[in-house]
mmCIF file of C-alpha atoms (C1' of nucleotides) in Angstrom:
data_model
loop_
_atom_site.group_PDB
_atom_site.id
_atom_site.type_symbol
_atom_site.label_atom_id
_atom_site.label_comp_id
_atom_site.label_asym_id
_atom_site.label_seq_id
_atom_site.Cartn_x
_atom_site.Cartn_y
_atom_site.Cartn_z
ATOM 1 C CA MET A 1 -56.716 -38.548 -13.682
ATOM 2 C CA PRO A 2 -55.502 -37.684 -17.190
ATOM 3 C CA GLU A 3 -53.450 -40.478 -18.675
ATOM 4 C CA LEU A 4 -53.869 -41.846 -22.156
ATOM 5 C CA PRO A 5 -57.377 -43.341 -21.721
ATOM 6 C CA ASP A 6 -58.665 -40.256 -19.949
ATOM 7 C CA VAL A 7 -57.315 -37.887 -22.664
ATOM 8 C CA GLU A 8 -58.785 -40.260 -25.337
ATOM 9 C CA ILE A 9 -62.213 -39.740 -23.692
ATOM 10 C CA PHE A 10 -61.625 -36.000 -23.685
ATOM 11 C CA ARG A 11 -60.664 -36.193 -27.382
ATOM 12 C CA ARG A 12 -63.894 -37.873 -28.241
ATOM 13 C CA TYR A 13 -65.883 -35.396 -26.141
ATOM 14 C CA ALA A 14 -64.216 -32.459 -27.958
ATOM 15 C CA GLU A 15 -64.799 -34.164 -31.319
ATOM 16 C CA GLU A 16 -68.460 -34.668 -30.517
ATOM 17 C CA HIS A 17 -69.180 -31.145 -29.224
ATOM 18 C CA ALA A 18 -66.607 -28.539 -30.157
ATOM 19 C CA LEU A 19 -65.862 -28.930 -33.883
ATOM 20 C CA ASN A 20 -66.986 -26.673 -36.744
ATOM 21 C CA GLN A 21 -68.272 -23.821 -34.778
ATOM 22 C CA GLU A 22 -66.972 -20.243 -34.872
ATOM 23 C CA ILE A 23 -64.968 -19.289 -31.785
ATOM 24 C CA LYS A 24 -66.154 -15.788 -30.822
ATOM 25 C CA LYS A 25 -64.115 -15.274 -27.683
ATOM 26 C CA VAL A 26 -61.221 -16.846 -25.851
ATOM 27 C CA SER A 27 -60.912 -16.349 -22.156
ATOM 28 C CA ILE A 28 -57.774 -17.238 -20.262
ATOM 29 C CA GLU A 29 -58.700 -16.931 -16.587
ATOM 30 C CA ASP A 30 -55.237 -17.771 -15.309
ATOM 31 C CA ASP A 31 -52.084 -16.985 -17.256
ATOM 32 C CA LYS A 32 -50.247 -19.679 -15.406
ATOM 33 C CA ILE A 33 -51.744 -22.381 -17.705
ATOM 34 C CA ALA A 34 -50.806 -20.476 -20.887
ATOM 35 C CA ALA A 35 -47.537 -21.944 -22.195
ATOM 36 C CA THR A 36 -47.991 -19.751 -25.285
ATOM 37 C CA SER A 37 -48.840 -16.126 -24.502
ATOM 38 C CA PRO A 38 -52.568 -15.551 -23.830
ATOM 39 C CA GLN A 39 -52.637 -12.932 -26.598
ATOM 40 C CA THR A 40 -51.223 -15.396 -29.140
ATOM 41 C CA ILE A 41 -53.699 -18.021 -28.042
ATOM 42 C CA SER A 42 -56.621 -15.636 -28.424
ATOM 43 C CA GLU A 43 -55.528 -14.227 -31.731
ATOM 44 C CA SER A 44 -54.848 -17.676 -33.155
ATOM 45 C CA LEU A 45 -58.327 -18.929 -32.289
ATOM 46 C CA ARG A 46 -60.634 -15.975 -32.590
ATOM 47 C CA ASP A 47 -63.038 -16.264 -35.511
ATOM 48 C CA ARG A 48 -61.710 -19.667 -36.366
ATOM 49 C CA GLN A 49 -63.153 -23.130 -35.984
ATOM 50 C CA LEU A 50 -61.751 -26.330 -34.547
ATOM 51 C CA LYS A 51 -61.633 -28.943 -37.342
ATOM 52 C CA LYS A 52 -60.318 -32.048 -35.691
ATOM 53 C CA ALA A 53 -59.446 -33.638 -32.301
ATOM 54 C CA GLU A 54 -56.272 -35.726 -32.203
ATOM 55 C CA ARG A 55 -54.336 -37.245 -29.388
ATOM 56 C CA ILE A 56 -50.767 -38.281 -28.921
ATOM 57 C CA GLY A 57 -49.871 -39.590 -25.488
ATOM 58 C CA LYS A 58 -51.404 -37.272 -22.922
ATOM 59 C CA TYR A 59 -51.649 -34.421 -25.280
ATOM 60 C CA LEU A 60 -54.788 -33.304 -27.083
ATOM 61 C CA PHE A 61 -54.425 -31.411 -30.391
ATOM 62 C CA LEU A 62 -57.245 -29.261 -31.806
ATOM 63 C CA PRO A 63 -56.306 -27.911 -35.253
ATOM 64 C CA THR A 64 -58.174 -24.967 -36.738
ATOM 65 C CA GLU A 65 -58.868 -24.486 -40.454
ATOM 66 C CA ARG A 66 -55.710 -22.337 -40.614
ATOM 67 C CA GLN A 67 -52.203 -23.139 -39.483
ATOM 68 C CA SER A 68 -52.824 -22.865 -35.777
ATOM 69 C CA VAL A 69 -53.339 -25.889 -33.528
ATOM 70 C CA LEU A 70 -54.563 -25.558 -29.994
ATOM 71 C CA VAL A 71 -52.641 -28.002 -27.738
ATOM 72 C CA MET A 72 -53.875 -29.094 -24.372
ATOM 73 C CA HIS A 73 -52.152 -30.984 -21.592
ATOM 74 C CA PHE A 74 -54.121 -31.599 -18.372
ATOM 75 C CA GLY A 75 -51.438 -32.065 -15.797
ATOM 76 C CA MET A 76 -52.388 -34.048 -12.724
ATOM 77 C CA THR A 77 -55.996 -33.027 -12.510
ATOM 78 C CA GLY A 78 -58.179 -31.638 -15.296
ATOM 79 C CA TRP A 79 -60.975 -32.255 -17.835
ATOM 80 C CA LEU A 80 -63.165 -30.551 -20.474
ATOM 81 C CA GLU A 81 -66.646 -29.317 -20.035
ATOM 82 C CA TYR A 82 -68.931 -28.117 -22.849
ATOM 83 C CA GLN A 83 -71.731 -26.083 -21.486
ATOM 84 C CA LYS A 84 -73.903 -23.045 -22.070
ATOM 85 C CA HIS A 85 -74.046 -21.112 -18.906
ATOM 86 C CA GLU A 86 -72.344 -21.624 -15.553
ATOM 87 C CA LYS A 87 -68.613 -22.393 -15.737
ATOM 88 C CA SER A 88 -67.368 -24.736 -13.101
ATOM 89 C CA GLN A 89 -65.196 -23.440 -10.316
ATOM 90 C CA TYR A 90 -61.792 -24.455 -11.717
ATOM 91 C CA THR A 91 -62.225 -23.304 -15.307
ATOM 92 C CA LYS A 92 -58.898 -21.800 -16.268
ATOM 93 C CA ALA A 93 -59.672 -21.113 -19.931
ATOM 94 C CA SER A 94 -62.664 -21.271 -22.161
ATOM 95 C CA LEU A 95 -63.607 -20.979 -25.833
ATOM 96 C CA ASN A 96 -66.897 -19.197 -26.419
ATOM 97 C CA PHE A 97 -68.670 -20.407 -29.564
ATOM 98 C CA SER A 98 -71.193 -18.583 -31.729
ATOM 99 C CA ASN A 99 -73.968 -20.833 -30.449
ATOM 100 C CA GLY A 100 -73.345 -19.505 -26.948
ATOM 101 C CA TYR A 101 -71.789 -22.621 -25.560
ATOM 102 C CA HIS A 102 -68.346 -22.748 -23.971
ATOM 103 C CA LEU A 103 -65.602 -25.366 -24.141
ATOM 104 C CA CYS A 104 -64.025 -25.090 -20.725
ATOM 105 C CA PHE A 105 -60.516 -26.200 -19.792
ATOM 106 C CA VAL A 106 -61.022 -27.099 -16.147
ATOM 107 C CA ASN A 107 -57.776 -27.477 -14.219
ATOM 108 C CA PRO A 108 -58.004 -27.223 -10.386
ATOM 109 C CA ARG A 109 -54.275 -27.624 -9.701
ATOM 110 C CA LYS A 110 -53.063 -25.309 -12.509
ATOM 111 C CA LEU A 111 -50.576 -27.939 -13.648
ATOM 112 C CA GLY A 112 -52.121 -28.223 -17.075
ATOM 113 C CA ARG A 113 -50.955 -26.154 -20.053
ATOM 114 C CA LEU A 114 -52.323 -24.685 -23.299
ATOM 115 C CA HIS A 115 -50.030 -24.132 -26.282
ATOM 116 C CA ILE A 116 -50.417 -22.993 -29.859
ATOM 117 C CA THR A 117 -48.336 -24.700 -32.543
ATOM 118 C CA ASP A 118 -48.491 -24.670 -36.304
ATOM 119 C CA ASN A 119 -47.002 -28.122 -36.696
ATOM 120 C CA ILE A 120 -47.911 -31.126 -34.526
ATOM 121 C CA GLN A 121 -44.865 -33.145 -35.652
ATOM 122 C CA GLU A 122 -42.481 -30.318 -34.758
ATOM 123 C CA PHE A 123 -44.236 -29.799 -31.439
ATOM 124 C CA CYS A 124 -43.734 -33.391 -30.519
ATOM 125 C CA ARG A 125 -40.120 -33.357 -31.503
ATOM 126 C CA TYR A 126 -39.421 -30.167 -29.584
ATOM 127 C CA MET A 127 -41.298 -31.437 -26.500
ATOM 128 C CA GLU A 128 -39.675 -34.868 -26.767
ATOM 129 C CA ILE A 129 -42.931 -36.732 -26.906
ATOM 130 C CA GLY A 130 -42.252 -40.373 -27.765
ATOM 131 C CA PRO A 131 -44.594 -42.694 -29.782
ATOM 132 C CA ASP A 132 -48.121 -43.065 -28.473
ATOM 133 C CA ALA A 133 -48.631 -46.202 -26.397
ATOM 134 C CA LEU A 134 -51.849 -47.108 -28.222
ATOM 135 C CA ALA A 135 -50.478 -46.393 -31.767
ATOM 136 C CA ILE A 136 -47.015 -48.034 -31.569
ATOM 137 C CA GLY A 137 -46.571 -51.343 -33.350
ATOM 138 C CA GLU A 138 -45.165 -54.488 -31.743
ATOM 139 C CA GLY A 139 -41.995 -54.422 -33.779
ATOM 140 C CA ASP A 140 -41.101 -50.830 -32.772
ATOM 141 C CA PHE A 141 -41.976 -51.521 -29.193
ATOM 142 C CA ILE A 142 -39.642 -54.550 -29.020
ATOM 143 C CA GLN A 143 -36.871 -52.700 -30.812
ATOM 144 C CA LYS A 144 -37.096 -49.800 -28.413
ATOM 145 C CA MET A 145 -37.305 -51.903 -25.320
ATOM 146 C CA LYS A 146 -34.202 -53.861 -26.292
ATOM 147 C CA LYS A 147 -32.214 -50.677 -26.325
ATOM 148 C CA LYS A 148 -33.647 -49.374 -23.008
ATOM 149 C CA ARG A 149 -32.044 -50.004 -19.647
ATOM 150 C CA GLY A 150 -33.191 -49.513 -16.071
ATOM 151 C CA MET A 151 -36.424 -50.458 -14.380
ATOM 152 C CA LEU A 152 -39.510 -51.458 -16.315
ATOM 153 C CA LYS A 153 -41.970 -49.122 -14.678
ATOM 154 C CA SER A 154 -39.697 -46.150 -15.213
ATOM 155 C CA ALA A 155 -39.506 -46.938 -18.879
ATOM 156 C CA LEU A 156 -43.266 -47.258 -19.324
ATOM 157 C CA MET A 157 -43.709 -43.838 -17.660
ATOM 158 C CA ASP A 158 -40.898 -42.131 -19.626
ATOM 159 C CA GLN A 159 -42.890 -39.880 -21.991
ATOM 160 C CA SER A 160 -39.941 -39.410 -24.330
ATOM 161 C CA PHE A 161 -39.625 -43.160 -24.657
ATOM 162 C CA LEU A 162 -43.329 -44.047 -24.878
ATOM 163 C CA SER A 163 -46.104 -41.511 -24.384
ATOM 164 C CA GLY A 164 -49.395 -41.820 -22.569
ATOM 165 C CA LEU A 165 -48.762 -43.988 -19.533
ATOM 166 C CA GLY A 166 -48.686 -42.547 -16.006
ATOM 167 C CA ASN A 167 -48.523 -44.044 -12.570
ATOM 168 C CA ILE A 168 -51.963 -45.704 -12.527
ATOM 169 C CA TYR A 169 -51.952 -47.353 -15.921
ATOM 170 C CA SER A 170 -48.289 -48.482 -15.748
ATOM 171 C CA ASP A 171 -49.275 -50.289 -12.498
ATOM 172 C CA GLU A 172 -52.239 -51.930 -14.248
ATOM 173 C CA ILE A 173 -50.187 -52.999 -17.253
ATOM 174 C CA LEU A 174 -47.462 -54.498 -15.057
ATOM 175 C CA PHE A 175 -50.058 -56.326 -12.990
ATOM 176 C CA GLN A 176 -51.729 -57.758 -16.082
ATOM 177 C CA ALA A 177 -48.371 -58.739 -17.519
ATOM 178 C CA GLY A 178 -47.291 -60.396 -14.248
ATOM 179 C CA LEU A 179 -44.134 -58.345 -14.056
ATOM 180 C CA HIS A 180 -42.666 -56.621 -11.053
ATOM 181 C CA PRO A 181 -42.421 -52.847 -11.534
ATOM 182 C CA LYS A 182 -38.703 -52.880 -10.596
ATOM 183 C CA THR A 183 -37.827 -55.616 -13.119
ATOM 184 C CA ARG A 184 -34.660 -54.730 -14.940
ATOM 185 C CA ILE A 185 -35.484 -54.451 -18.626
ATOM 186 C CA SER A 186 -32.254 -56.229 -19.398
ATOM 187 C CA ARG A 187 -33.670 -59.342 -17.827
ATOM 188 C CA LEU A 188 -36.555 -59.588 -20.293
ATOM 189 C CA ASN A 189 -36.447 -61.669 -23.453
ATOM 190 C CA GLU A 190 -38.352 -61.017 -26.632
ATOM 191 C CA ALA A 191 -41.260 -63.250 -25.538
ATOM 192 C CA HIS A 192 -41.614 -61.191 -22.312
ATOM 193 C CA ILE A 193 -41.663 -57.944 -24.223
ATOM 194 C CA GLY A 194 -44.212 -59.225 -26.727
ATOM 195 C CA HIS A 195 -46.453 -60.351 -23.867
ATOM 196 C CA LEU A 196 -46.057 -56.982 -22.221
ATOM 197 C CA PHE A 197 -47.018 -55.282 -25.470
ATOM 198 C CA SER A 198 -50.280 -57.198 -25.822
ATOM 199 C CA ARG A 199 -51.221 -56.610 -22.141
ATOM 200 C CA MET A 200 -50.521 -52.882 -22.645
ATOM 201 C CA LYS A 201 -52.829 -52.744 -25.655
ATOM 202 C CA GLU A 202 -55.517 -54.708 -23.854
ATOM 203 C CA VAL A 203 -55.427 -52.624 -20.699
ATOM 204 C CA LEU A 204 -55.659 -49.343 -22.687
ATOM 205 C CA SER A 205 -58.497 -50.551 -24.915
ATOM 206 C CA LEU A 206 -60.450 -51.855 -21.974
ATOM 207 C CA ALA A 207 -59.944 -48.647 -20.019
ATOM 208 C CA ILE A 208 -61.169 -46.596 -22.906
ATOM 209 C CA GLU A 209 -64.164 -48.891 -23.346
ATOM 210 C CA HIS A 210 -64.976 -48.208 -19.696
ATOM 211 C CA ARG A 211 -64.691 -44.525 -20.398
ATOM 212 C CA ALA A 212 -61.567 -44.351 -18.247
ATOM 213 C CA ASN A 213 -63.780 -44.261 -15.213
ATOM 214 C CA PRO A 214 -61.809 -45.686 -12.321
ATOM 215 C CA ASP A 215 -65.012 -46.701 -10.478
ATOM 216 C CA ASN A 216 -66.049 -48.723 -13.446
ATOM 217 C CA MET A 217 -63.019 -50.833 -14.371
ATOM 218 C CA PRO A 218 -63.117 -54.593 -15.123
ATOM 219 C CA ASP A 219 -63.071 -56.909 -12.107
ATOM 220 C CA HIS A 220 -59.725 -58.363 -12.970
ATOM 221 C CA PHE A 221 -58.013 -54.889 -12.901
ATOM 222 C CA ILE A 222 -55.888 -53.934 -9.922
ATOM 223 C CA ILE A 223 -56.946 -50.312 -10.243
ATOM 224 C CA PRO A 224 -59.980 -50.728 -7.918
ATOM 225 C CA HIS A 225 -57.620 -52.330 -5.400
ATOM 226 C CA ARG A 226 -54.955 -49.634 -5.256
ATOM 227 C CA LYS A 227 -54.956 -49.510 -1.547
ATOM 228 C CA GLU A 228 -52.526 -51.044 0.895
ATOM 229 C CA GLY A 229 -53.849 -54.319 2.336
ATOM 230 C CA SER A 230 -56.408 -54.596 -0.468
ATOM 231 C CA ILE A 231 -57.007 -58.064 -2.035
ATOM 232 C CA CYS A 232 -55.430 -59.078 -5.298
ATOM 233 C CA PRO A 233 -58.243 -59.846 -7.800
ATOM 234 C CA SER A 234 -56.192 -62.654 -9.292
ATOM 235 C CA CYS A 235 -54.710 -64.653 -6.449
ATOM 236 C CA GLY A 236 -56.530 -63.275 -3.337
ATOM 237 C CA GLY A 237 -53.168 -62.289 -1.849
ATOM 238 C CA GLU A 238 -52.419 -58.853 -0.376
ATOM 239 C CA VAL A 239 -51.689 -55.909 -2.536
ATOM 240 C CA GLN A 240 -48.537 -54.100 -1.504
ATOM 241 C CA LYS A 241 -47.288 -50.524 -1.773
ATOM 242 C CA ASP A 242 -43.778 -49.402 -2.520
ATOM 243 C CA LYS A 243 -42.010 -46.358 -3.902
ATOM 244 C CA LEU A 244 -40.090 -45.666 -7.043
ATOM 245 C CA SER A 245 -38.552 -42.188 -7.584
ATOM 246 C CA GLY A 246 -40.580 -40.889 -4.663
ATOM 247 C CA ARG A 247 -43.842 -42.091 -6.193
ATOM 248 C CA GLY A 248 -46.105 -44.666 -4.633
ATOM 249 C CA TYR A 249 -47.074 -47.696 -6.671
ATOM 250 C CA TYR A 250 -49.167 -50.830 -5.978
ATOM 251 C CA PHE A 251 -48.560 -54.410 -7.003
ATOM 252 C CA CYS A 252 -49.209 -58.024 -6.002
ATOM 253 C CA PRO A 253 -45.925 -59.660 -4.908
ATOM 254 C CA ARG A 254 -47.338 -63.110 -5.631
ATOM 255 C CA CYS A 255 -48.574 -62.426 -9.156
ATOM 256 C CA GLN A 256 -45.725 -60.054 -10.001
ATOM 257 C CA ALA A 257 -42.838 -62.030 -8.620
ATOM 258 C CA GLY A 258 -39.423 -60.925 -9.809
ATOM 259 C CA GLU A 259 -36.337 -59.278 -8.488
ATOM 260 C CA GLU A 260 -36.959 -56.685 -5.766
ATOM 261 C CA GLU A 261 -34.299 -54.084 -6.392
ATOM 262 C "C1'" DG B 1 -51.221 -29.469 10.845
ATOM 263 C "C1'" DT B 2 -49.402 -33.586 8.059
ATOM 264 C "C1'" DC B 3 -49.234 -36.589 4.468
ATOM 265 C "C1'" DT B 4 -50.479 -38.075 -0.095
ATOM 266 C "C1'" DT B 5 -51.971 -37.458 -4.932
ATOM 267 C "C1'" DT B 6 -53.403 -39.584 -11.583
ATOM 268 C "C1'" DG B 7 -47.755 -34.935 -14.283
ATOM 269 C "C1'" DT B 8 -43.563 -32.508 -15.676
ATOM 270 C "C1'" DT B 9 -39.164 -30.349 -15.212
ATOM 271 C "C1'" DG B 10 -34.634 -29.019 -13.705
ATOM 272 C "C1'" DG B 11 -30.713 -30.062 -10.804
ATOM 273 C "C1'" DC B 12 -27.564 -33.289 -8.944
ATOM 274 C "C1'" DA B 13 -25.065 -37.811 -8.425
ATOM 275 C "C1'" DC B 14 -23.170 -41.863 -10.436
ATOM 276 C "C1'" DA C 1 -25.291 -40.349 -22.290
ATOM 277 C "C1'" DG C 2 -28.414 -42.686 -19.642
ATOM 278 C "C1'" DT C 3 -30.562 -43.479 -15.300
ATOM 279 C "C1'" DG C 4 -32.361 -42.575 -10.603
ATOM 280 C "C1'" DC C 5 -33.827 -39.455 -7.031
ATOM 281 C "C1'" DC C 6 -35.548 -35.302 -5.129
ATOM 282 C "C1'" DA C 7 -37.726 -30.818 -4.931
ATOM 283 C "C1'" DA C 8 -40.840 -27.744 -6.836
ATOM 284 C "C1'" DC C 9 -45.238 -26.444 -8.742
ATOM 285 C "C1'" DA C 10 -50.702 -26.259 -6.728
ATOM 286 C "C1'" DA C 11 -54.655 -27.536 -4.363
ATOM 287 C "C1'" DA C 12 -57.729 -30.866 -2.280
ATOM 288 C "C1'" DG C 13 -58.885 -34.705 0.590
ATOM 289 C "C1'" DA C 14 -57.839 -38.106 4.268
#
DNA sequence: GTCTTTGTTGGCAC
DNA sequence: AGTGCCAACAAAGA
């Protein structure tokens, strides 16, 4: 679930519920998700407040009024829950506020991570997190693309190149742009890249407007049709499945013509 | 029991 | 150096 649009929804949720309240207790239920030691996480957050909720790519940053910033990454499956009593089954960490509510980091597959950093810029540099897909400007995007080689889908999903897109939304963007996922970037001209840029922005904005809910995406999206043999919402042809680096992806061979391999 | 899955990382090959 | 592929991590659902 958590690609850029999902994390943006989590960011807004945290902003709405979890700011400006004293954190009385920090529980780490499973040390596996603590990229920074559980003790450091607790000590950095106890008796502090979260002051902001920011997002870069798939990372959520929650700065306190001091130096410390709580960093969340959700992995393949995860979300936030703000609630008073019962914690859901897969809560791996929670912040207990003075009003009795908890902000729960729910992460069934334990592939998410919590970090503490004192500098977001440095954290991004160290973790090699590229420019955010929603924040990058067209000029930068075109410049970077011109220097990149290999296959288009791989580039869009390369977090050090551009951050925020995963398997699902890269499929959607390529479908909307009418480009085959295995298109060689070197075969694209500046007009192609500019068009890809606007489709990327459009897909991300629309996804966020629809609260990143996959069951509630626009009719012209391919996301609801990510099934083999499903019907392409644009041409009525058949959606196909293929693999790239061991990962399944979906596309419409008619709308996304281009070199195979 | 088998296969697949929305993410990341490290190792290997070219 | 940059790129591609695979396995591993973990757990759930088809």
